[in-house]
mmCIF file of C-alpha atoms in Angstrom:
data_model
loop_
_atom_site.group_PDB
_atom_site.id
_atom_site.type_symbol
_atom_site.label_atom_id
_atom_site.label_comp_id
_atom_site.label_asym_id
_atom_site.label_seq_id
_atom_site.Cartn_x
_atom_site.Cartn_y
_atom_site.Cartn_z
ATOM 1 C CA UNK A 152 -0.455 6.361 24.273
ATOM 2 C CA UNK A 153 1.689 4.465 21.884
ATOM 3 C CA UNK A 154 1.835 2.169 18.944
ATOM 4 C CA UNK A 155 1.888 -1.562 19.112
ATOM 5 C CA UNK A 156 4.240 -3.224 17.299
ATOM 6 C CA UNK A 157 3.819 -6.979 14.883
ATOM 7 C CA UNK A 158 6.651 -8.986 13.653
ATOM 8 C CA UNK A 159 6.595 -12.204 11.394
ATOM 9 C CA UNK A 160 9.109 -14.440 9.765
ATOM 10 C CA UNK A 161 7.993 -15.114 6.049
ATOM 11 C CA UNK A 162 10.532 -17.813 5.914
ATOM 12 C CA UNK A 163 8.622 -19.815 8.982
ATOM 13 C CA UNK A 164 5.677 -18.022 8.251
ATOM 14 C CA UNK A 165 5.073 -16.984 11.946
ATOM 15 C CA UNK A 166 4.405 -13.570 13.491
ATOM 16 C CA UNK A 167 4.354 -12.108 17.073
ATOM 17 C CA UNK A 168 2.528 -9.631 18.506
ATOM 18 C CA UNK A 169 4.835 -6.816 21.113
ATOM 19 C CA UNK A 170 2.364 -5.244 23.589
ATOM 20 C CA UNK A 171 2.484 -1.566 23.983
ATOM 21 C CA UNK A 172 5.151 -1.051 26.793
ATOM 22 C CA UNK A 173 6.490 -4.722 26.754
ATOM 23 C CA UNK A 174 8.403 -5.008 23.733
ATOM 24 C CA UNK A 175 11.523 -6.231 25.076
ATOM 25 C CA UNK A 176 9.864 -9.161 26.985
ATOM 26 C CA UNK A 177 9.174 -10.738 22.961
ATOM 27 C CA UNK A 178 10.970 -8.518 20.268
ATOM 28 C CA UNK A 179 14.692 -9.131 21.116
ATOM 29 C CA UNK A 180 13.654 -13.088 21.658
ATOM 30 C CA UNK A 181 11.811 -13.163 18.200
ATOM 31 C CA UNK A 182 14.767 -12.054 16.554
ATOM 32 C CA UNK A 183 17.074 -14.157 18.211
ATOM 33 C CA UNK A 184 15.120 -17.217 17.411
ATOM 34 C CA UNK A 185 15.139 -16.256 13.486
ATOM 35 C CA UNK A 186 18.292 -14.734 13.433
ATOM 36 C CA UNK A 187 19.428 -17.505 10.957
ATOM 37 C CA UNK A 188 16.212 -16.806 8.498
ATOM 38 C CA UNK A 189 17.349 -12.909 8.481
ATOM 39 C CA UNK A 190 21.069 -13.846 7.460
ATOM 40 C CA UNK A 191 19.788 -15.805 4.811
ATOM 41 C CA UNK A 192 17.227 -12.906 3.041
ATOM 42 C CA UNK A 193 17.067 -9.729 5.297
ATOM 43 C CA UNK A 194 13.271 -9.581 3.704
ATOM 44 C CA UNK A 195 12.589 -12.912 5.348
ATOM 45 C CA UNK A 196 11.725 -10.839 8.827
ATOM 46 C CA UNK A 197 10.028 -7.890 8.956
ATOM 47 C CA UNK A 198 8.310 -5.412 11.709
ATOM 48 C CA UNK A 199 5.324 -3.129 11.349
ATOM 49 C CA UNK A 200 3.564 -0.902 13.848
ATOM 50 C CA UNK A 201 -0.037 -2.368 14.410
ATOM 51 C CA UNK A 202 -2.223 0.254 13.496
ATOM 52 C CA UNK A 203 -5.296 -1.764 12.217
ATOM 53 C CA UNK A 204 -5.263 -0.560 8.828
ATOM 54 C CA UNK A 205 -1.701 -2.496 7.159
ATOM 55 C CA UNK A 206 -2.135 -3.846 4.022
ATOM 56 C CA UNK A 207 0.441 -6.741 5.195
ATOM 57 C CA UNK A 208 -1.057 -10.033 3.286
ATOM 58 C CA UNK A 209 0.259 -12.118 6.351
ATOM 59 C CA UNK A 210 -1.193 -9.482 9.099
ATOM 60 C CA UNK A 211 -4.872 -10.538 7.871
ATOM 61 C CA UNK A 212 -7.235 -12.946 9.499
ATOM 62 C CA UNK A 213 -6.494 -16.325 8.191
ATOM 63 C CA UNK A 214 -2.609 -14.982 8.012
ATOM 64 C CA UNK A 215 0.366 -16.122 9.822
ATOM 65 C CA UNK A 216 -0.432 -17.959 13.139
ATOM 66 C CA UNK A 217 1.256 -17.021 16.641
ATOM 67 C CA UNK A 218 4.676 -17.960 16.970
ATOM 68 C CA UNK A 219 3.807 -19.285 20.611
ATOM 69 C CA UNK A 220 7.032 -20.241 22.227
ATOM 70 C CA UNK A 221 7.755 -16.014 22.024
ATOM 71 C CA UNK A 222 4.379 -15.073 22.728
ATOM 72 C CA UNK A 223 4.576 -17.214 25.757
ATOM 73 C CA UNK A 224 6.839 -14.401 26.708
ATOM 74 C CA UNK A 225 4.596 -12.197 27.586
ATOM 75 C CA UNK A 226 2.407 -13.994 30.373
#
């Protein structure tokens, strides 16, 4: 088994969620696409494993929503 991974952009205030064993369909895309917001404030874009206990404020219900055009990725 392995972790799944979350990613979010504070600066656009998305995230993205990289399924177990398909990371590279929506990671390298995600940070492509905010590749200027990381230049500007490497803090801006950040990457946790999703274990279902982070204490991330914008991993929480009611947090940042879907960055869709990545997610997209994954179907």
């Amino acid at each position: 088994m392995g972790n799944n991974v979350i990613s979010c952009c504070h600066k656009c205030k998305v995230q993205v969620f990289h399924y177990r064993n398909e990371e590279n369909k929506t990671i390298l895309p995600f940070y492509r696409k905010h590749k200027k917001c990381a230049k500007e404030d490497i803090n801006n874009v950040q990457t946790v494993m999703d274990n279902n206990s982070t204490d991330q404020s914008w991993y929480d219900v009611g947090g940042y929503p879907q960055d869709e055009e990545i997610q997209e990725l994954c179907k």
